[in-house]
PDB file of C-alpha atoms in Angstrom:
ATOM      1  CA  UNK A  85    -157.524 118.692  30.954  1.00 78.00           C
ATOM      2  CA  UNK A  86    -158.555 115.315  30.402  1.00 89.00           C
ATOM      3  CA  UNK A  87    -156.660 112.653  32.290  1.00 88.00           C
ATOM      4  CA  UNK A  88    -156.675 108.761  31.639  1.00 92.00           C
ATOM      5  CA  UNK A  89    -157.600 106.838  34.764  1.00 91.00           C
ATOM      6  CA  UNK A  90    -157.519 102.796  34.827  1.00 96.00           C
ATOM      7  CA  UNK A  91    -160.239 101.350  36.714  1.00 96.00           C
ATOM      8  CA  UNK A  92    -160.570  97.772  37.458  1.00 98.00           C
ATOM      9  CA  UNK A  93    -163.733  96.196  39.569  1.00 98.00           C
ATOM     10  CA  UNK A  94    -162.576  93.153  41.535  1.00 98.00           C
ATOM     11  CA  UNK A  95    -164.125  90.742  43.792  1.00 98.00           C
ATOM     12  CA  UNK A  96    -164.480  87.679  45.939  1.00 98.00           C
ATOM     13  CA  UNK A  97    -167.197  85.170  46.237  1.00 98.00           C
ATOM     14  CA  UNK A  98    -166.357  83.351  49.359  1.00 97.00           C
ATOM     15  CA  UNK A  99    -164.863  83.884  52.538  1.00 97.00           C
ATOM     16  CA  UNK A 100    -162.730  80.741  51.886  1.00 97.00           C
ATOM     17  CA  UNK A 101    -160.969  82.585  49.346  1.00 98.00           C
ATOM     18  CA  UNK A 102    -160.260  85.023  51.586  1.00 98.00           C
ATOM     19  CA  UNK A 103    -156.343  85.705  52.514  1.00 98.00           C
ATOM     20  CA  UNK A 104    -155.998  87.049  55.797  1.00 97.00           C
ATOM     21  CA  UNK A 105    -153.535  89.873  56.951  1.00 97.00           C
ATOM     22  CA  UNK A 106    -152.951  89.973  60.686  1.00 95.00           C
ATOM     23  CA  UNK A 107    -153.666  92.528  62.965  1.00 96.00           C
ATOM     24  CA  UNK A 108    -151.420  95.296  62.790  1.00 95.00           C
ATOM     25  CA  UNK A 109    -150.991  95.237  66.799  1.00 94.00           C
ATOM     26  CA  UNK A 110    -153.415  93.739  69.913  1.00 94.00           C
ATOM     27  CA  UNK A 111    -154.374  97.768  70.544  1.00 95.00           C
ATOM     28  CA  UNK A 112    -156.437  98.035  67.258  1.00 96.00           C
ATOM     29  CA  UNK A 113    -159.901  98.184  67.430  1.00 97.00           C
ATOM     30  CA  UNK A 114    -162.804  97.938  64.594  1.00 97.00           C
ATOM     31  CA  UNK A 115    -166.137  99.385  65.556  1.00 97.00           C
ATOM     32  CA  UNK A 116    -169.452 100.012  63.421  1.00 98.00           C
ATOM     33  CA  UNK A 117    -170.364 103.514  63.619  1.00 98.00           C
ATOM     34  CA  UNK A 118    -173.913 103.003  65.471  1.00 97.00           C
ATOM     35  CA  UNK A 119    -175.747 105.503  65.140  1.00 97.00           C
ATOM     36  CA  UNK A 120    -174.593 106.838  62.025  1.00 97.00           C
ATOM     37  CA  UNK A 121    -172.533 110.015  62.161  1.00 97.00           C
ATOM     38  CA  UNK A 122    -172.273 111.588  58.939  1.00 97.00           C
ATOM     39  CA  UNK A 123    -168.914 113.979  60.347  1.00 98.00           C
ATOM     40  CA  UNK A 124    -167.102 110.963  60.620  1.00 97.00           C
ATOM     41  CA  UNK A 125    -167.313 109.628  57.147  1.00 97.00           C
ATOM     42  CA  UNK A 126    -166.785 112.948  55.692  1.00 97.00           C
ATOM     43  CA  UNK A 127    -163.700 113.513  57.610  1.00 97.00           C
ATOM     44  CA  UNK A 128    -162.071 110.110  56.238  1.00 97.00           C
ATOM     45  CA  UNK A 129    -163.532 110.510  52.992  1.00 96.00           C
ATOM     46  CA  UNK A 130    -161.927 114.521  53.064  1.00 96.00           C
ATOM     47  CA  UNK A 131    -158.844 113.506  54.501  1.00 96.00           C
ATOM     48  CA  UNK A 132    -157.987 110.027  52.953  1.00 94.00           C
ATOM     49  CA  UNK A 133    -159.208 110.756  49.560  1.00 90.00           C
ATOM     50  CA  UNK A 134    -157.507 114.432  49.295  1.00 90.00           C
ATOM     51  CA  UNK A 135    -154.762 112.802  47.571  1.00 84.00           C
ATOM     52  CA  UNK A 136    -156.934 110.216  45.923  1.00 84.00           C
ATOM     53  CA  UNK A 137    -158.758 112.479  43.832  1.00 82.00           C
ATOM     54  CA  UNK A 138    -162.211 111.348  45.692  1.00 88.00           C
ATOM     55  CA  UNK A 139    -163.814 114.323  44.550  1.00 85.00           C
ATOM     56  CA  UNK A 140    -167.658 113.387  43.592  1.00 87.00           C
ATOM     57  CA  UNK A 141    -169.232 113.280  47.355  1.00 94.00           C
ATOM     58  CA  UNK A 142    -167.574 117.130  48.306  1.00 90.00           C
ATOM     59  CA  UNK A 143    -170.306 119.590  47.148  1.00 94.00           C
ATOM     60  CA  UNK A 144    -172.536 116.927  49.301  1.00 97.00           C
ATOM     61  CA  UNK A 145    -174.580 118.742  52.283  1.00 97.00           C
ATOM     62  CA  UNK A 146    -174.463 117.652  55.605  1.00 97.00           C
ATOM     63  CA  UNK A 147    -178.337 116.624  54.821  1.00 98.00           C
ATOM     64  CA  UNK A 148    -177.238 114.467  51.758  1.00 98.00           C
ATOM     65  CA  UNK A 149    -174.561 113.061  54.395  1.00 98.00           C
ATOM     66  CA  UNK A 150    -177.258 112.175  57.358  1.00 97.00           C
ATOM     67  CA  UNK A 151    -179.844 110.594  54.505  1.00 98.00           C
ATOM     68  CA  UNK A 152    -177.024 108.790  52.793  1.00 98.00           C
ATOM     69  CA  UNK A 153    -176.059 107.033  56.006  1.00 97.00           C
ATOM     70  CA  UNK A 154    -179.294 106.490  57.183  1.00 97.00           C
ATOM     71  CA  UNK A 155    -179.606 103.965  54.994  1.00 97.00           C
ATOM     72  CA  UNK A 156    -180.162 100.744  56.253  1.00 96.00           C
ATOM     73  CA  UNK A 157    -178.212  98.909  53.692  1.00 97.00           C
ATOM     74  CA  UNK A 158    -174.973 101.149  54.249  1.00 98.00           C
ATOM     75  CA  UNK A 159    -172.235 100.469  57.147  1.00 98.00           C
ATOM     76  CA  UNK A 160    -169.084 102.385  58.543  1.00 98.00           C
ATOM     77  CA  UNK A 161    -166.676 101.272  60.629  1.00 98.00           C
ATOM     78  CA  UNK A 162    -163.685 102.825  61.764  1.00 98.00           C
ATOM     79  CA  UNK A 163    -160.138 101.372  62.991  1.00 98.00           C
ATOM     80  CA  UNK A 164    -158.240 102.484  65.850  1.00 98.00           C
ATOM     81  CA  UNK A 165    -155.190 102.429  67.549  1.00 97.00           C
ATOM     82  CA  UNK A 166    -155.723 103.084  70.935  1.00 95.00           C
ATOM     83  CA  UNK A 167    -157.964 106.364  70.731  1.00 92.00           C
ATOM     84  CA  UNK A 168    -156.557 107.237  67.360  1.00 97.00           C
ATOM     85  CA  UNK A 169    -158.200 107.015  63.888  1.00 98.00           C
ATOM     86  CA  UNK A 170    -156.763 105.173  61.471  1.00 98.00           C
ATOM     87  CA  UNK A 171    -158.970 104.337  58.591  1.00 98.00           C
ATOM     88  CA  UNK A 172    -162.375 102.963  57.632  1.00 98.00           C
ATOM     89  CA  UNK A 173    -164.406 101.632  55.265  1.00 98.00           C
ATOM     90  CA  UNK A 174    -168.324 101.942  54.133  1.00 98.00           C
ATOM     91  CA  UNK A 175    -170.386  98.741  53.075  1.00 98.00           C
ATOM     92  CA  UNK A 176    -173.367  99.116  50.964  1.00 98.00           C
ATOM     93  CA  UNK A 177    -175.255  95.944  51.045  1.00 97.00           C
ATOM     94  CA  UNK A 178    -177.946  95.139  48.054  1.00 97.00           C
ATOM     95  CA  UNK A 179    -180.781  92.750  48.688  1.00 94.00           C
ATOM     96  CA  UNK A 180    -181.527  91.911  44.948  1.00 95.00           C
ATOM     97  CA  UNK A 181    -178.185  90.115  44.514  1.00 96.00           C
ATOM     98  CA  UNK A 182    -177.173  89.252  48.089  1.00 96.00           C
ATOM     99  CA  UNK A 183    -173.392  91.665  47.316  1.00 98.00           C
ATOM    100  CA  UNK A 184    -172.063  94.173  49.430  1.00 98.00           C
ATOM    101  CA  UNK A 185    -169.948  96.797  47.458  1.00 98.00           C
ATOM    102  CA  UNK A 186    -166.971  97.976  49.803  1.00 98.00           C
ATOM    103  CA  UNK A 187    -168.128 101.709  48.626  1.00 97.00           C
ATOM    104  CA  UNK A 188    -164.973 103.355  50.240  1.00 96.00           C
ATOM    105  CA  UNK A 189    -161.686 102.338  52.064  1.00 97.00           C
ATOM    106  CA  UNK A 190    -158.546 103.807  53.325  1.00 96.00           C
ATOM    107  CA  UNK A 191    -156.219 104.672  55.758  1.00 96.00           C
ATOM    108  CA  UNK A 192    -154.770 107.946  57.078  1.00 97.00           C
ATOM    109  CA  UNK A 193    -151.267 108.943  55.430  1.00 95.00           C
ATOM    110  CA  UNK A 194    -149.564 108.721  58.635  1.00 95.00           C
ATOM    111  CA  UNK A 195    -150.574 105.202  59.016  1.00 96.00           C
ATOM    112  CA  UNK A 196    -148.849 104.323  55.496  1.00 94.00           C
ATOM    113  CA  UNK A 197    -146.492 100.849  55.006  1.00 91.00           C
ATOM    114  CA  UNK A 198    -147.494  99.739  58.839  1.00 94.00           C
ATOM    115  CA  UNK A 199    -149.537  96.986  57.895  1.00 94.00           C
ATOM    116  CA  UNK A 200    -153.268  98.623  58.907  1.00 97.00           C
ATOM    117  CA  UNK A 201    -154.768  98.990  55.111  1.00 96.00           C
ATOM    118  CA  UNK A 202    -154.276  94.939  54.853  1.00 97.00           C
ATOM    119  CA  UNK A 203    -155.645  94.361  58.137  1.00 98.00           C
ATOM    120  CA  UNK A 204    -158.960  96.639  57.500  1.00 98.00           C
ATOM    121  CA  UNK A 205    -159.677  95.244  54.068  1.00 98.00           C
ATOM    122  CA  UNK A 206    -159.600  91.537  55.588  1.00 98.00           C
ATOM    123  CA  UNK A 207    -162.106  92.867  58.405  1.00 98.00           C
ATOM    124  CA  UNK A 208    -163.704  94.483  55.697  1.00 98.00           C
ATOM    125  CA  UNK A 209    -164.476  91.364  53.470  1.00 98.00           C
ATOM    126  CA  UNK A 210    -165.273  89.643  56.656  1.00 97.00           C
ATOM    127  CA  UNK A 211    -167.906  91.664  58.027  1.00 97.00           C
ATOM    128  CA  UNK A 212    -169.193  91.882  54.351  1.00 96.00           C
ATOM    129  CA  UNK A 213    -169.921  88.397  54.207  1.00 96.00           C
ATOM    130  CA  UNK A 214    -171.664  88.249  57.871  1.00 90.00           C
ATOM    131  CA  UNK A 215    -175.032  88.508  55.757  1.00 79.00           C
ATOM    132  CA  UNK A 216    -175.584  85.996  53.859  1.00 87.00           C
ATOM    133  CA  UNK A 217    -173.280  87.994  51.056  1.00 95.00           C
ATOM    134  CA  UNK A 218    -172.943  86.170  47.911  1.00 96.00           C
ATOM    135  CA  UNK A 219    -170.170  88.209  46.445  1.00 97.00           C
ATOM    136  CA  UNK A 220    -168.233  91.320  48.170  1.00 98.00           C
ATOM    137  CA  UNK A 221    -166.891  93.666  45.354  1.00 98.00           C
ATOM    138  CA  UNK A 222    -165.242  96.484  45.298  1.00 98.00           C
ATOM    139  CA  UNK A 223    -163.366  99.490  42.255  1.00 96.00           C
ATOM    140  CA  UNK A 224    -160.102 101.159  42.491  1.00 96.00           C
ATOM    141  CA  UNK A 225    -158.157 103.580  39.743  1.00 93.00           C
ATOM    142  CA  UNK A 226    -154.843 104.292  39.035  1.00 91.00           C
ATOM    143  CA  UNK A 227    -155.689 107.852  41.234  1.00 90.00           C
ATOM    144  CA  UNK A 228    -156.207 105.448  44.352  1.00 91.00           C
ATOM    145  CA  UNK A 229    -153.302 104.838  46.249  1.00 89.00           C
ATOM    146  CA  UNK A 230    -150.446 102.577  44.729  1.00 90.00           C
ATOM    147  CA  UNK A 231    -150.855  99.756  46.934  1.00 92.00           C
ATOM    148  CA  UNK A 232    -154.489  99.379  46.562  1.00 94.00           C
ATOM    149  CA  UNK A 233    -154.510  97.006  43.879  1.00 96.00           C
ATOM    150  CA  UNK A 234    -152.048  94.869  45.127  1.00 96.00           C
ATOM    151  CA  UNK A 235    -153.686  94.840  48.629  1.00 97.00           C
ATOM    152  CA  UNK A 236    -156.844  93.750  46.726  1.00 98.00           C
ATOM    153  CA  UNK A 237    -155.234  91.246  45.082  1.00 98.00           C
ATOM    154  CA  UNK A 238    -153.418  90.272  47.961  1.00 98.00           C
ATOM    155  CA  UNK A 239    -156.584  89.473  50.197  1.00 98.00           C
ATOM    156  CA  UNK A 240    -157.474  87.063  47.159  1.00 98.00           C
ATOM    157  CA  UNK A 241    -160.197  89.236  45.360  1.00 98.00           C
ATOM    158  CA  UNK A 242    -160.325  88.729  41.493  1.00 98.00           C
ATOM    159  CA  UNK A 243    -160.514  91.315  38.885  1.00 98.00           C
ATOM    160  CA  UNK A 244    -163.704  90.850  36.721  1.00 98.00           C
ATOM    161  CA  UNK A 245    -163.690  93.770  34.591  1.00 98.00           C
ATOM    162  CA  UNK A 246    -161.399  96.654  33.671  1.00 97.00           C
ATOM    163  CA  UNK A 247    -161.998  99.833  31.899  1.00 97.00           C
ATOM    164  CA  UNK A 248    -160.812 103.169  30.900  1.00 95.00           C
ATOM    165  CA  UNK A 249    -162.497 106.671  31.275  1.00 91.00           C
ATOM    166  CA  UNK A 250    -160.908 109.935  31.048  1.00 92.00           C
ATOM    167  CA  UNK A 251    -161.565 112.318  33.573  1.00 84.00           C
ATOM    168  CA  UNK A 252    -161.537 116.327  33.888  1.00 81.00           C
ATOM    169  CA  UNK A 253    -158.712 117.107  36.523  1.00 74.00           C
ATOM    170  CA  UNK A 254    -157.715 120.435  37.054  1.00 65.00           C
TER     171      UNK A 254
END
């Protein structure tokens, strides 16, 4: 069955225009993932994006996993609370145009309406533009969770294009 999804690319050219949402509590804790560990981004991407419809990156093999984060242009970090996960994101910085894409973000259901997905998108778009980034962009659907677009938004990012595909969704 083909199913209409609404995708809109936003993004933010200076950390100036960045609107900051505080941290969630003083026990959170953002940390690269250094060395990369491939079980780690395909337990947030499996978890987070099971109701998300992330679905492209599932038939990947751990190699495909282990090659895609060895990459040097492509960064995870993951947010805490205490010892517990919350969330993460994954940067994938290009040299030709000085951007970093925020290739995935989220937060664990259970951490829902407490104030963490604002929190890691701001330390997101901040350690995006720690490299001389000209522009930090990022997509989301309407399959993406429903505060997604208004937490973009939120953090001051600007929508510069919108499209719509249909997708095959059992």
């Amino acid at each position: 069955m083909k199913t209409e999804v609404k995708r809109k690319f936003l993004e933010i050219k200076s950390i100036e225009d960045l609107l900051v949402a505080i941290q969630p509590n003083k026990l959170c804790t953002l940390n690269l993932v250094e060395p990369p560990d491939f079980q780690i981004n395909k337990f947030f991407y499996k978890q987070i994006g099971k109701n998300c419809r992330w679905i492209d990156r599932l038939s990947w093999s751990d190699q495909k996993w282990i090659d895609y984060l060895n990459n040097k242009n492509v960064k995870t970090y993951i947010l805490r609370d205490k010892e517990e996960l919350v969330g993460y994101f994954e940067q994938i910085f290009s040299n030709e145009d000085k951007s970093c894409e925020i290739a995935y973000l989220g937060i664990l259901e259970e951490y829902f309406e407490k104030k963490y997905g604002g929190y890691l998108l701001t330390e997101a778009i901040k350690k995006s533009f720690l490299n001389s980034t000209k522009k930090v962009w990022v997509h989301t659907c309407s399959l993406d969770h429903k505060n997604a677009l208004k937490n973009y938004l939120a953090r001051g990012m600007k929508v510069f294009k919108s499209e719509t595909i249909f997708l095959n969704i059992d």
